[in-house]
Amino acid sequence: MSVLDSKIPEGPMDQKWSQYKNKIRLVNPANKRKIDVIVVGTGLAGGSAASSLAELGYNVKAFCFQDSPRRAHSIAAQGGINAAKNYPGDGDSIFRLFYDTVKGGDYRSREANVYRLAEVSANIIDQCVAQGVPFAREYGGLLDNRSFGGAQVSRTFYAKGQTGQQLLLGAYSAMERQIGKGKIKMYARHEMLDLVKVNGKARGIIARNLVTGELERHSAHAVVIASGGYGNVFFLSTNAMGSNVTAAWKIHQKGAHFANPCYTQIHPTCIPVSGEHQSKLTLMSESLRNDGRIWVPKNIEDVMAIRQGTKKAVDLSADERDYYLERRYPAFGNLVPRDVASRAAKERCDAGYGVNATGEAVYLDFASAIERYGKEQATMQHIENPSEDQINELGREVVKSKYGNLFQMYYKITDADPYSTPMMIYPAVHYTMGGVWVDYNLMSSIEGCYVAGEANFSDHGANRLGASALMQGLADGYFVLPYTIADYLADDISTGTIPTDLPEFAQAEQETADRMNRLVNIKGTKSVDHFHKKLGKIMWDKVGMARNEQGLKEAISEIQAVRAAFYQDVRIPGNVNEYNQELDKANRVADFLELGELMAIDALNRAESCGGHFREESQTDKGEALRNDDDYAYVAVWEYKGAPSEAVLHKEALTFDSVKLAQRNYE
């Protein structure tokens, strides 16, 4: 059995990172020019890593399957990015952000990594402001903050509802600068299909040119995987349709252990499913929970009337509404963490109070915010005895300035005006906290193979707090990886260029070609999407918001059956050596079919509830997640042995020296 060495530095928590940086080895500028690094993925983690490493002097090769780095899924992040700068003066600190993150993750994350994340968070904002990211500002010119779930302070910096897009443009501009200087060689429309190991070290990748179909060999002294999460294993998710697990899964198959695969996040504010025709779901930013109030009717008669169209949401008075998050969690109200809010919505809908035709929707209402802002504006503008129409108009303008593009998006998708009627929302798969296991340096269990951003497991435990995804991606790429990778690369200053004619490259390329030829030659009768949808339904029904032993055992056998049918009856038109999107999709779904089984196995193994992993057998008398710290205070780390059912479990024990283990309470 392998031994997991997390390489957490000694010393006090608030000094670990600074002392560690002072002791690790460096590579001098002249020697950096001799070293090549591959970065797979160009979202916030990959883009920031590639630009930072190139700025330092390394030769970087960057890969993305999109037609431009600007198309990375990070662009879809809407609400904001956390940082412990305490601009509002409401009590925030590095320790508070650290504590909220550990608690929000239900005490299933590694303390040292989380503290480092909180520590470097303030630097991220300064970096992005210097790049020209147009964060929202207050009247006096200071950067504005808003609140997000799981915190009682305002620490989220934002750019309307386009924060991910603006941050990605900042990283993209930094990349383009280095591309122009020749320090980054950009490979767009290329997908990594295998990792090449030489003498146990990651030394390159096999990539497919998605335009020509050609397989290519690319070498480097280290490989960074920043390919995002695996939420599309559920088929319907808020992820971009191209988002996949392939890069992470291929390194898993080559020896990189996979940690906590069952930890997936269900986001509470998504536009509900409308029918079988859908291929993805749309997220409405969590920032809307700052001002929006979530409710369902108190009386089942009103629910039925709304479903039948004889009543509208606006017809119900405040006394006829159940603001269930405010009722159940008065201290945090609508800003409870995502897993808590999602389960609460499911509970109300399962009880029969869902307000759309499918019974799977709740309301997100801005009427109170519009009225509050309207009265405030009327006072500021010295309007005495303003009419309801004036208050409404003034309030709408404030809400529009904060969330206008989100309201417009909702209107275009649903044809309902959220200024005058409540939005309908329901939980959906959004983020994955599990991922490739990494040590404190962000290195996987393969030497020289690093994993950054959502693709690794390290920071969020069993539930990610809102606005922390962007924080982790940029922290890893701008402020962690450039230090830690140097310590490893210091041994390679005299290695020279890694040749691609080594037998290890030939073998990896041949194995990749054989896999693809096998898929194309099945010549079955069912489309790739047919199998992906089958997998997604099993995952959502039995490995989704709520899980139980029987359902998980059924899911494992059902996924195995779908995988067997996939390899017998999938139909992939066209040939291997050409532009073939169905083949690209089939490659990704093949990996999802293995990952899905491992997720169910991991969920079955963890017979406790924690964060986004909710086992029905393990809950409090109030229906909250009930942890079992005596038996499950560890990271579940799976080693690949040829099939998910044969995976070997390793355990990284979690210790808590700076925070006290406690049952989460947001009341």
XYZ file of C-alpha atoms in Angstrom:
667
model
C 0.000 0.000 0.000
C 1.173 3.491 -0.758
C 1.816 5.907 2.064
C 0.155 9.318 1.834
C 2.543 12.108 2.747
C 0.729 15.434 2.799
C 4.011 17.293 3.444
C 2.309 19.756 5.786
C 5.004 22.006 7.291
C 5.697 22.112 10.989
C 5.047 25.206 13.081
C 2.116 27.401 14.092
C -0.767 27.507 11.618
C -0.341 31.213 10.866
C 3.365 30.760 10.138
C 3.432 27.503 8.174
C 3.263 29.013 4.694
C 5.649 31.937 5.272
C 8.243 29.743 6.958
C 7.837 27.059 4.308
C 8.427 29.552 1.480
C 11.596 30.703 3.200
C 13.054 27.195 3.200
C 12.059 25.633 -0.130
C 14.489 25.592 -3.026
C 14.354 28.115 -5.852
C 15.358 28.095 -9.503
C 17.329 31.131 -10.601
C 16.118 33.156 -13.611
C 18.807 31.846 -15.974
C 17.949 28.242 -15.151
C 14.186 28.752 -15.503
C 14.763 29.224 -19.229
C 15.946 25.607 -19.392
C 12.758 24.145 -17.960
C 9.471 23.292 -19.691
C 6.084 23.073 -17.956
C 2.813 21.816 -19.431
C -0.434 23.346 -18.135
C -3.672 21.543 -19.054
C -6.668 23.863 -18.769
C -6.810 27.638 -19.128
C -9.505 28.648 -16.669
C -8.644 30.688 -13.608
C -6.338 28.049 -12.105
C -4.651 27.105 -15.372
C -4.560 30.616 -16.802
C -3.081 32.134 -13.668
C -0.561 29.276 -13.339
C 0.533 29.478 -16.976
C 0.937 33.263 -16.942
C 2.745 33.274 -13.585
C 5.157 30.497 -14.524
C 5.900 32.131 -17.866
C 6.392 35.516 -16.195
C 8.963 33.852 -13.932
C 10.842 32.589 -16.997
C 9.725 28.979 -17.475
C 8.789 27.745 -20.951
C 5.091 26.946 -20.778
C 2.875 24.904 -23.076
C -0.817 25.561 -22.359
C -3.636 23.311 -23.601
C -7.391 23.793 -23.780
C -10.092 21.953 -25.703
C -11.959 25.217 -26.350
C -11.222 27.421 -29.350
C -9.785 30.081 -27.026
C -8.632 30.248 -23.388
C -11.380 32.835 -22.933
C -13.964 30.071 -23.331
C -12.949 28.243 -20.143
C -15.846 27.497 -17.801
C -14.503 29.931 -15.196
C -16.184 32.588 -17.317
C -19.560 31.352 -16.048
C -18.861 32.168 -12.376
C -21.144 35.049 -11.505
C -21.344 36.113 -7.897
C -17.899 37.032 -6.630
C -14.601 36.102 -5.041
C -13.879 35.930 -1.312
C -10.961 37.698 0.347
C -10.218 38.574 3.950
C -9.529 42.292 3.506
C -12.248 43.460 5.930
C -13.065 46.576 3.931
C -16.555 46.879 5.501
C -15.008 46.712 8.989
C -17.487 44.060 10.078
C -15.086 41.766 11.888
C -13.540 39.724 9.090
C -9.994 38.373 9.323
C -7.770 35.669 7.879
C -8.742 33.405 10.753
C -12.467 34.116 10.249
C -12.279 33.182 6.562
C -10.271 30.087 7.487
C -12.808 29.127 10.158
C -15.838 29.725 7.916
C -14.266 27.588 5.184
C -13.446 24.684 7.499
C -16.888 24.853 9.118
C -18.646 25.308 5.771
C -16.840 22.194 4.509
C -18.232 20.356 7.538
C -14.772 19.715 8.986
C -13.622 17.483 6.173
C -10.821 19.634 4.723
C -7.110 19.864 5.488
C -6.521 22.743 7.914
C -3.113 23.795 6.615
C -4.280 24.166 3.012
C -7.358 26.125 4.033
C -5.390 28.541 6.214
C -2.967 29.204 3.360
C -5.916 29.875 1.062
C -7.312 32.450 3.489
C -3.863 33.956 3.981
C -3.187 34.641 0.286
C -6.762 35.715 -0.487
C -6.065 39.414 0.026
C -3.179 39.286 -2.458
C -5.531 37.987 -5.139
C -7.641 41.137 -5.056
C -4.583 43.378 -5.341
C -3.309 41.297 -8.259
C -6.622 41.481 -10.096
C -7.071 45.215 -9.507
C -3.599 45.738 -10.969
C -4.729 43.765 -14.026
C -7.694 46.086 -14.453
C -10.494 43.822 -13.236
C -13.471 46.203 -12.827
C -14.636 45.272 -9.354
C -17.696 47.100 -8.067
C -16.900 50.174 -5.999
C -18.693 52.167 -3.347
C -19.516 55.854 -3.672
C -16.199 56.809 -2.065
C -14.186 54.731 -4.533
C -13.336 51.765 -2.304
C -14.012 48.258 -3.557
C -17.467 47.079 -2.570
C -18.304 43.825 -0.821
C -21.415 41.714 -0.511
C -22.395 38.699 1.564
C -22.430 35.054 0.560
C -23.669 31.868 2.183
C -21.952 30.442 5.238
C -20.595 33.758 6.555
C -21.805 36.561 8.752
C -19.460 39.136 7.213
C -19.319 40.780 3.790
C -16.104 39.610 2.155
C -17.123 38.926 -1.433
C -15.683 41.192 -4.132
C -17.682 41.252 -7.341
C -18.138 42.725 -10.789
C -21.924 42.801 -11.192
C -22.881 39.220 -12.071
C -19.854 38.764 -14.326
C -17.077 38.215 -11.806
C -15.724 35.017 -13.333
C -15.655 36.567 -16.782
C -13.774 39.640 -15.619
C -11.263 37.634 -13.585
C -10.705 35.277 -16.491
C -10.076 38.215 -18.789
C -7.433 39.398 -16.322
C -5.693 36.013 -16.368
C -6.165 35.788 -20.134
C -4.520 39.175 -20.682
C -1.581 38.032 -18.553
C -1.372 34.871 -20.665
C -1.577 36.806 -23.935
C 1.318 38.979 -22.813
C 3.446 35.880 -22.340
C 2.185 34.315 -25.583
C 3.319 37.470 -27.348
C 6.760 37.140 -25.764
C 7.002 33.503 -26.802
C 7.098 32.203 -23.222
C 3.726 30.457 -23.566
C 2.943 28.266 -26.536
C -0.828 27.993 -26.733
C -2.521 24.827 -27.981
C -6.226 25.567 -28.354
C -8.608 22.855 -29.600
C -6.306 20.232 -28.080
C -7.447 17.699 -25.493
C -5.143 15.763 -23.176
C -5.883 12.048 -23.453
C -3.002 10.526 -21.489
C -0.108 11.277 -19.176
C 3.406 10.101 -20.005
C 5.582 8.905 -17.136
C 9.317 8.360 -17.463
C 11.076 6.692 -14.538
C 8.017 7.357 -12.404
C 7.918 11.092 -13.122
C 5.365 13.029 -15.189
C 7.250 14.031 -18.318
C 4.577 14.863 -20.856
C 1.145 14.222 -22.311
C -0.552 12.748 -25.329
C -2.970 15.298 -26.789
C -5.491 15.042 -29.585
C -5.775 17.874 -32.065
C -9.563 18.184 -32.103
C -9.577 19.805 -35.556
C -7.441 17.263 -37.440
C -7.851 14.250 -35.152
C -4.084 13.820 -34.962
C -2.449 12.536 -31.778
C 0.510 14.600 -30.611
C 3.335 14.039 -28.123
C 4.330 16.912 -25.855
C 7.108 16.736 -23.283
C 7.943 18.802 -20.212
C 9.735 18.600 -16.897
C 6.436 18.909 -15.004
C 2.735 18.733 -15.824
C 0.019 20.858 -14.209
C -3.588 19.648 -14.457
C -6.102 22.490 -14.071
C -9.025 20.995 -15.979
C -11.885 21.810 -13.602
C -14.504 19.603 -11.999
C -16.548 16.571 -12.948
C -20.146 17.724 -12.358
C -21.184 16.604 -15.838
C -21.113 13.017 -14.624
C -24.744 13.863 -13.716
C -25.413 14.889 -17.365
C -27.576 17.808 -16.233
C -25.464 20.309 -14.323
C -24.562 23.981 -14.359
C -21.229 23.137 -16.000
C -20.468 23.924 -19.616
C -21.354 20.952 -21.778
C -17.711 20.313 -22.648
C -16.555 20.182 -19.037
C -15.221 16.721 -18.259
C -13.043 14.592 -16.003
C -10.776 13.088 -18.659
C -7.477 14.801 -17.809
C -7.916 14.089 -14.091
C -9.088 10.541 -14.741
C -6.184 9.729 -17.059
C -3.640 10.726 -14.435
C -5.675 8.717 -11.899
C -5.299 5.685 -14.136
C -1.545 6.356 -14.263
C -1.162 6.444 -10.477
C -2.550 9.740 -9.183
C -4.911 8.914 -6.344
C -8.458 10.317 -6.397
C -9.816 11.835 -3.177
C -13.388 12.116 -1.897
C -15.115 11.594 -5.275
C -18.540 11.484 -3.583
C -18.230 15.120 -2.431
C -20.284 16.987 -5.008
C -22.038 20.274 -4.461
C -25.689 20.913 -5.203
C -26.284 24.631 -5.799
C -29.586 25.918 -4.386
C -30.332 28.697 -6.900
C -30.642 27.194 -10.368
C -33.402 27.525 -12.905
C -35.525 24.349 -12.495
C -35.532 21.518 -15.019
C -38.224 22.090 -17.620
C -38.213 18.826 -19.552
C -36.356 15.868 -21.027
C -35.031 17.991 -23.878
C -32.513 19.879 -21.771
C -28.780 19.313 -22.101
C -27.663 21.581 -19.258
C -28.948 23.744 -16.424
C -28.486 27.442 -15.762
C -27.164 28.823 -12.515
C -28.583 31.954 -10.936
C -25.808 33.440 -8.834
C -25.745 32.860 -5.095
C -25.269 36.611 -4.781
C -29.033 36.838 -5.318
C -29.479 35.402 -1.827
C -28.111 38.673 -0.434
C -31.357 40.454 -1.226
C -33.712 37.714 -2.353
C -35.921 35.878 0.133
C -36.665 32.199 -0.457
C -40.148 30.890 0.276
C -42.995 28.548 -0.552
C -46.691 28.918 0.292
C -47.690 27.919 3.818
C -50.917 26.282 2.682
C -51.020 23.340 0.316
C -54.224 24.783 -1.216
C -52.254 27.807 -2.404
C -49.591 25.529 -3.846
C -52.180 23.662 -5.916
C -53.811 26.907 -7.035
C -50.458 28.252 -8.232
C -49.701 25.037 -10.115
C -53.127 25.163 -11.751
C -52.680 28.814 -12.713
C -55.615 30.155 -10.685
C -53.275 32.019 -8.326
C -49.986 33.835 -8.720
C -47.135 34.175 -6.260
C -47.783 37.900 -5.885
C -51.330 37.166 -4.724
C -50.059 35.703 -1.454
C -49.502 38.010 1.485
C -46.431 37.759 3.733
C -48.480 35.835 6.300
C -49.336 33.228 3.671
C -45.691 32.575 2.826
C -43.236 30.240 4.512
C -39.780 31.837 4.457
C -38.420 28.491 5.516
C -34.706 29.347 5.635
C -35.404 32.348 7.860
C -37.673 30.157 9.974
C -35.220 27.279 10.374
C -31.934 29.226 10.509
C -32.618 32.659 12.012
C -28.934 33.558 12.525
C -27.996 33.047 8.868
C -31.404 33.111 7.181
C -31.162 32.999 3.403
C -27.356 32.947 3.618
C -26.889 29.445 4.994
C -24.309 27.325 3.109
C -25.303 25.790 -0.189
C -25.742 22.233 1.027
C -28.055 23.373 3.834
C -30.139 25.583 1.533
C -30.381 22.848 -1.097
C -31.581 20.174 1.303
C -34.088 22.586 2.813
C -35.559 23.260 -0.646
C -35.718 19.521 -1.367
C -37.453 18.925 1.956
C -40.178 21.485 1.174
C -40.676 20.142 -2.342
C -40.715 16.521 -1.176
C -43.407 17.569 1.314
C -45.540 18.763 -1.612
C -44.878 22.516 -1.545
C -43.020 22.845 -4.840
C -44.508 25.660 -6.899
C -44.042 24.639 -10.534
C -45.691 21.958 -12.626
C -43.088 19.337 -11.692
C -43.316 20.190 -7.999
C -39.575 20.919 -7.915
C -39.231 24.671 -7.503
C -39.306 27.301 -4.763
C -39.497 31.077 -4.988
C -36.670 33.611 -4.779
C -38.382 36.945 -4.195
C -36.960 40.475 -4.479
C -40.078 42.447 -3.530
C -38.775 43.250 -0.041
C -35.395 44.372 -1.379
C -36.983 46.587 -4.026
C -39.173 48.229 -1.385
C -36.264 48.673 1.039
C -33.937 50.160 -1.544
C -36.716 52.329 -2.938
C -37.454 53.910 0.439
C -33.746 54.440 1.031
C -33.339 56.172 -2.324
C -36.408 58.299 -1.729
C -34.915 59.505 1.549
C -31.574 60.210 -0.089
C -33.285 62.165 -2.873
C -35.458 64.096 -0.365
C -38.706 62.801 -1.849
C -41.382 63.306 0.793
C -44.298 60.869 0.952
C -43.201 58.890 -2.113
C -45.870 56.836 -3.831
C -45.670 53.066 -4.139
C -44.846 53.452 -7.819
C -41.988 55.841 -7.040
C -40.599 53.520 -4.387
C -40.878 50.586 -6.753
C -39.143 52.431 -9.592
C -36.308 53.672 -7.390
C -35.831 50.244 -5.829
C -35.757 48.521 -9.184
C -32.908 50.755 -10.335
C -30.794 49.765 -7.338
C -31.496 46.065 -7.844
C -30.764 46.475 -11.540
C -27.395 48.035 -10.787
C -26.489 45.073 -8.579
C -27.981 42.130 -10.468
C -29.236 43.480 -13.787
C -27.517 41.006 -16.097
C -28.715 38.086 -13.947
C -32.300 39.323 -14.069
C -32.007 39.753 -17.824
C -30.673 36.208 -18.193
C -33.543 34.811 -16.132
C -36.073 36.738 -18.234
C -34.602 35.492 -21.519
C -34.668 31.866 -20.363
C -38.061 31.778 -18.630
C -39.973 34.702 -20.200
C -40.897 35.850 -16.668
C -39.974 39.285 -15.299
C -38.190 38.786 -11.948
C -38.695 42.448 -11.022
C -42.440 41.923 -10.802
C -42.761 38.224 -9.957
C -40.515 35.923 -7.909
C -37.926 33.775 -9.644
C -38.389 30.024 -9.518
C -35.287 28.110 -8.409
C -34.316 24.555 -7.502
C -31.040 22.856 -6.544
C -28.787 21.427 -9.250
C -25.314 19.908 -9.532
C -22.729 22.664 -9.623
C -19.256 22.051 -8.177
C -17.163 19.068 -7.153
C -15.162 19.243 -3.933
C -13.583 15.862 -4.589
C -10.749 15.534 -7.055
C -7.199 14.372 -7.481
C -5.385 14.001 -4.159
C -2.533 16.492 -3.728
C -0.063 17.250 -0.972
C 0.671 20.691 0.468
C 2.726 21.470 -2.651
C -0.266 20.650 -4.903
C 1.622 17.637 -6.242
C -0.356 14.466 -6.875
C 0.919 11.031 -5.955
C 2.798 11.073 -9.288
C 6.088 12.916 -9.066
C 6.051 16.074 -11.155
C 2.292 16.001 -11.765
C 0.585 18.934 -10.071
C -3.154 19.597 -9.840
C -4.688 23.039 -9.300
C -8.133 24.540 -8.819
C -11.321 22.493 -8.871
C -9.474 19.487 -10.276
C -7.867 18.856 -6.863
C -9.570 18.046 -3.573
C -7.646 20.173 -1.134
C -9.566 23.168 0.192
C -13.326 22.781 0.427
C -13.986 19.627 2.406
C -17.498 18.280 1.947
C -19.075 21.586 0.869
C -17.662 24.680 -0.830
C -18.681 28.091 0.414
C -19.979 30.421 -2.270
C -17.388 32.713 -3.921
C -14.514 30.443 -2.880
C -14.011 28.637 -6.212
C -12.506 31.700 -7.869
C -10.447 32.307 -4.761
C -8.941 28.821 -4.801
C -8.252 28.788 -8.541
C -6.366 32.070 -8.465
C -4.619 31.304 -5.169
C -3.269 28.041 -6.589
C -2.153 29.582 -9.863
C -0.814 32.978 -8.791
C 0.502 32.425 -5.266
C 1.032 28.734 -4.442
C 2.157 26.740 -7.464
C 4.898 29.178 -8.586
C 6.623 28.591 -5.231
C 6.084 24.889 -4.715
C 6.842 23.749 -8.270
C 10.238 25.445 -8.111
C 11.263 23.199 -5.238
C 10.657 20.184 -7.468
C 12.103 21.655 -10.670
C 15.361 22.606 -8.941
C 16.496 19.035 -9.689
C 15.888 19.485 -13.436
C 18.094 22.458 -14.290
C 20.634 20.163 -15.969
C 18.194 17.541 -17.317
C 17.776 19.125 -20.732
C 14.764 18.896 -23.009
C 12.734 15.716 -22.540
C 12.743 13.884 -25.904
C 9.401 12.662 -27.250
C 10.883 9.643 -29.035
C 11.229 7.734 -25.782
C 9.430 4.360 -25.643
C 7.137 5.681 -22.896
C 5.716 8.280 -25.306
C 5.264 5.686 -28.053
C 3.480 3.333 -25.668
C 1.131 6.030 -24.327
C 0.298 7.199 -27.841
C -0.418 3.653 -28.998
C -2.643 2.956 -25.989
C -4.580 6.160 -26.705
C -4.994 5.261 -30.383
C -6.166 1.763 -29.446
C -8.834 3.165 -27.093
C -10.165 5.481 -29.748
C -10.191 2.845 -32.459
C -12.040 0.513 -30.122
C -14.754 3.123 -29.581
C -15.207 3.956 -33.262
C -15.312 0.303 -34.257
C -18.144 -0.660 -31.900
C -20.635 0.397 -34.589
C -23.625 0.180 -32.243
C -27.101 1.675 -32.441
C -27.248 4.167 -29.546
C -25.805 7.674 -29.381
C -23.230 8.775 -26.816
C -25.844 11.037 -25.214
C -28.152 8.062 -24.745
C -25.667 6.480 -22.350
C -24.681 9.764 -20.747
C -28.316 10.496 -19.899
C -28.773 7.011 -18.443
C -25.720 7.506 -16.266
C -26.878 10.974 -15.225
C -30.304 9.756 -14.132
C -28.783 7.015 -11.971
C -26.372 9.502 -10.439
C -29.022 12.125 -9.676
C -31.592 9.656 -8.342
C -29.244 7.562 -6.191
C -25.979 9.514 -5.758
C -27.496 12.997 -5.712
C -28.800 15.228 -2.926
C -29.732 12.293 -0.699
C -28.151 8.843 -0.613
C -28.824 5.592 1.190
C -27.165 2.192 1.346
C -29.662 0.374 -0.836
C -29.729 3.078 -3.484
C -25.942 3.267 -3.662
C -25.611 -0.498 -4.077
C -28.200 -0.368 -6.848
C -26.372 2.547 -8.474
C -23.095 0.617 -8.576
C -24.610 -2.365 -10.378
C -26.697 -0.163 -12.688
C -23.677 1.946 -13.693
C -21.709 -1.224 -14.425
C -24.550 -2.369 -16.683
C -24.667 0.976 -18.511
C -20.905 0.851 -19.022
C -21.084 -2.665 -20.430
C -23.884 -1.607 -22.804
C -21.888 1.465 -23.835
C -18.973 -0.664 -25.021
C -21.330 -2.987 -26.885
C -23.803 -0.609 -28.506
C -22.513 2.963 -28.746
C -22.646 4.505 -32.219
C -19.887 6.924 -33.206
C -20.148 8.175 -36.783
C -17.045 9.168 -38.711
C -13.443 8.143 -38.318
C -10.665 8.541 -35.793
C -8.253 10.739 -37.708
C -10.594 13.624 -38.435
C -12.725 16.268 -36.766
C -15.140 14.098 -34.799
C -17.086 15.630 -31.931
C -18.982 12.429 -31.165
C -15.687 10.623 -30.633
C -14.481 13.442 -28.360
C -17.706 13.129 -26.385
C -17.446 9.333 -26.223
C -13.931 9.572 -24.769
C -15.263 11.802 -21.995
C -18.351 9.716 -21.269
C -16.225 6.562 -21.062
C -14.332 8.196 -18.209
C -17.550 9.416 -16.566
C -18.852 5.837 -16.570
C -15.880 4.763 -14.451
C -15.894 7.859 -12.254
C -19.620 7.503 -11.525
C -19.094 4.020 -10.134
C -16.222 5.187 -7.928
C -18.389 8.044 -6.645
C -21.074 5.587 -5.607
C -18.483 3.287 -4.005
C -17.013 6.224 -2.078
C -20.474 7.374 -0.948
C -21.334 3.844 0.172
C -18.083 3.583 2.115
C -18.715 6.857 3.971
C -21.608 5.854 6.228
C -22.010 9.339 7.667
C -23.466 12.617 6.483
C -21.198 15.594 5.970
C -21.681 18.703 3.843
C -22.935 17.818 0.379
C -22.742 14.077 1.162
C -26.076 13.324 2.835
C -26.686 9.746 3.934
C -30.318 9.360 4.946
C -29.283 6.906 7.647
C -27.186 9.591 9.338
C -29.156 12.734 10.196
C -30.165 14.702 13.258
C -33.734 14.820 14.537
C -34.034 18.116 12.642
C -32.956 16.548 9.364
C -29.439 18.012 9.326
C -26.262 16.199 8.290
C -24.880 14.115 11.165
C -21.137 13.490 11.038
C -19.304 10.552 12.573
C -15.930 11.986 13.564
C -14.798 8.842 15.349
C -14.845 6.765 12.178
C -14.757 9.149 9.217
C -12.530 12.136 10.012
C -10.316 11.321 7.057
C -9.828 11.991 3.379
C -10.892 8.941 1.363
C -8.098 8.453 -1.172
C -8.622 5.868 -3.899
C -5.848 4.123 -5.820
C -6.676 2.871 -9.313
C -6.236 -0.864 -9.846
C -7.766 -1.405 -13.271
C -11.464 -0.874 -12.478
C -13.460 1.198 -9.963
C -14.643 -1.933 -8.163
C -11.013 -2.912 -7.561
C -9.851 0.479 -6.280
C -7.882 0.436 -3.031
C -8.833 2.871 -0.275
C -6.182 4.837 1.590
C -7.006 7.224 4.409
C -5.423 10.568 5.200
C -6.358 11.360 8.775
C -7.675 14.869 9.361
C -6.544 16.666 12.494
C -7.986 19.918 13.819
C -5.625 21.958 15.945
C -6.883 25.473 15.223
C -10.635 24.900 15.139
C -12.773 22.743 17.372
C -14.757 19.917 15.820
C -18.438 20.676 16.311
C -21.776 19.820 14.792
C -22.583 22.626 12.349
C -25.270 25.010 13.522
C -26.570 27.933 11.462
C -29.569 28.666 13.648
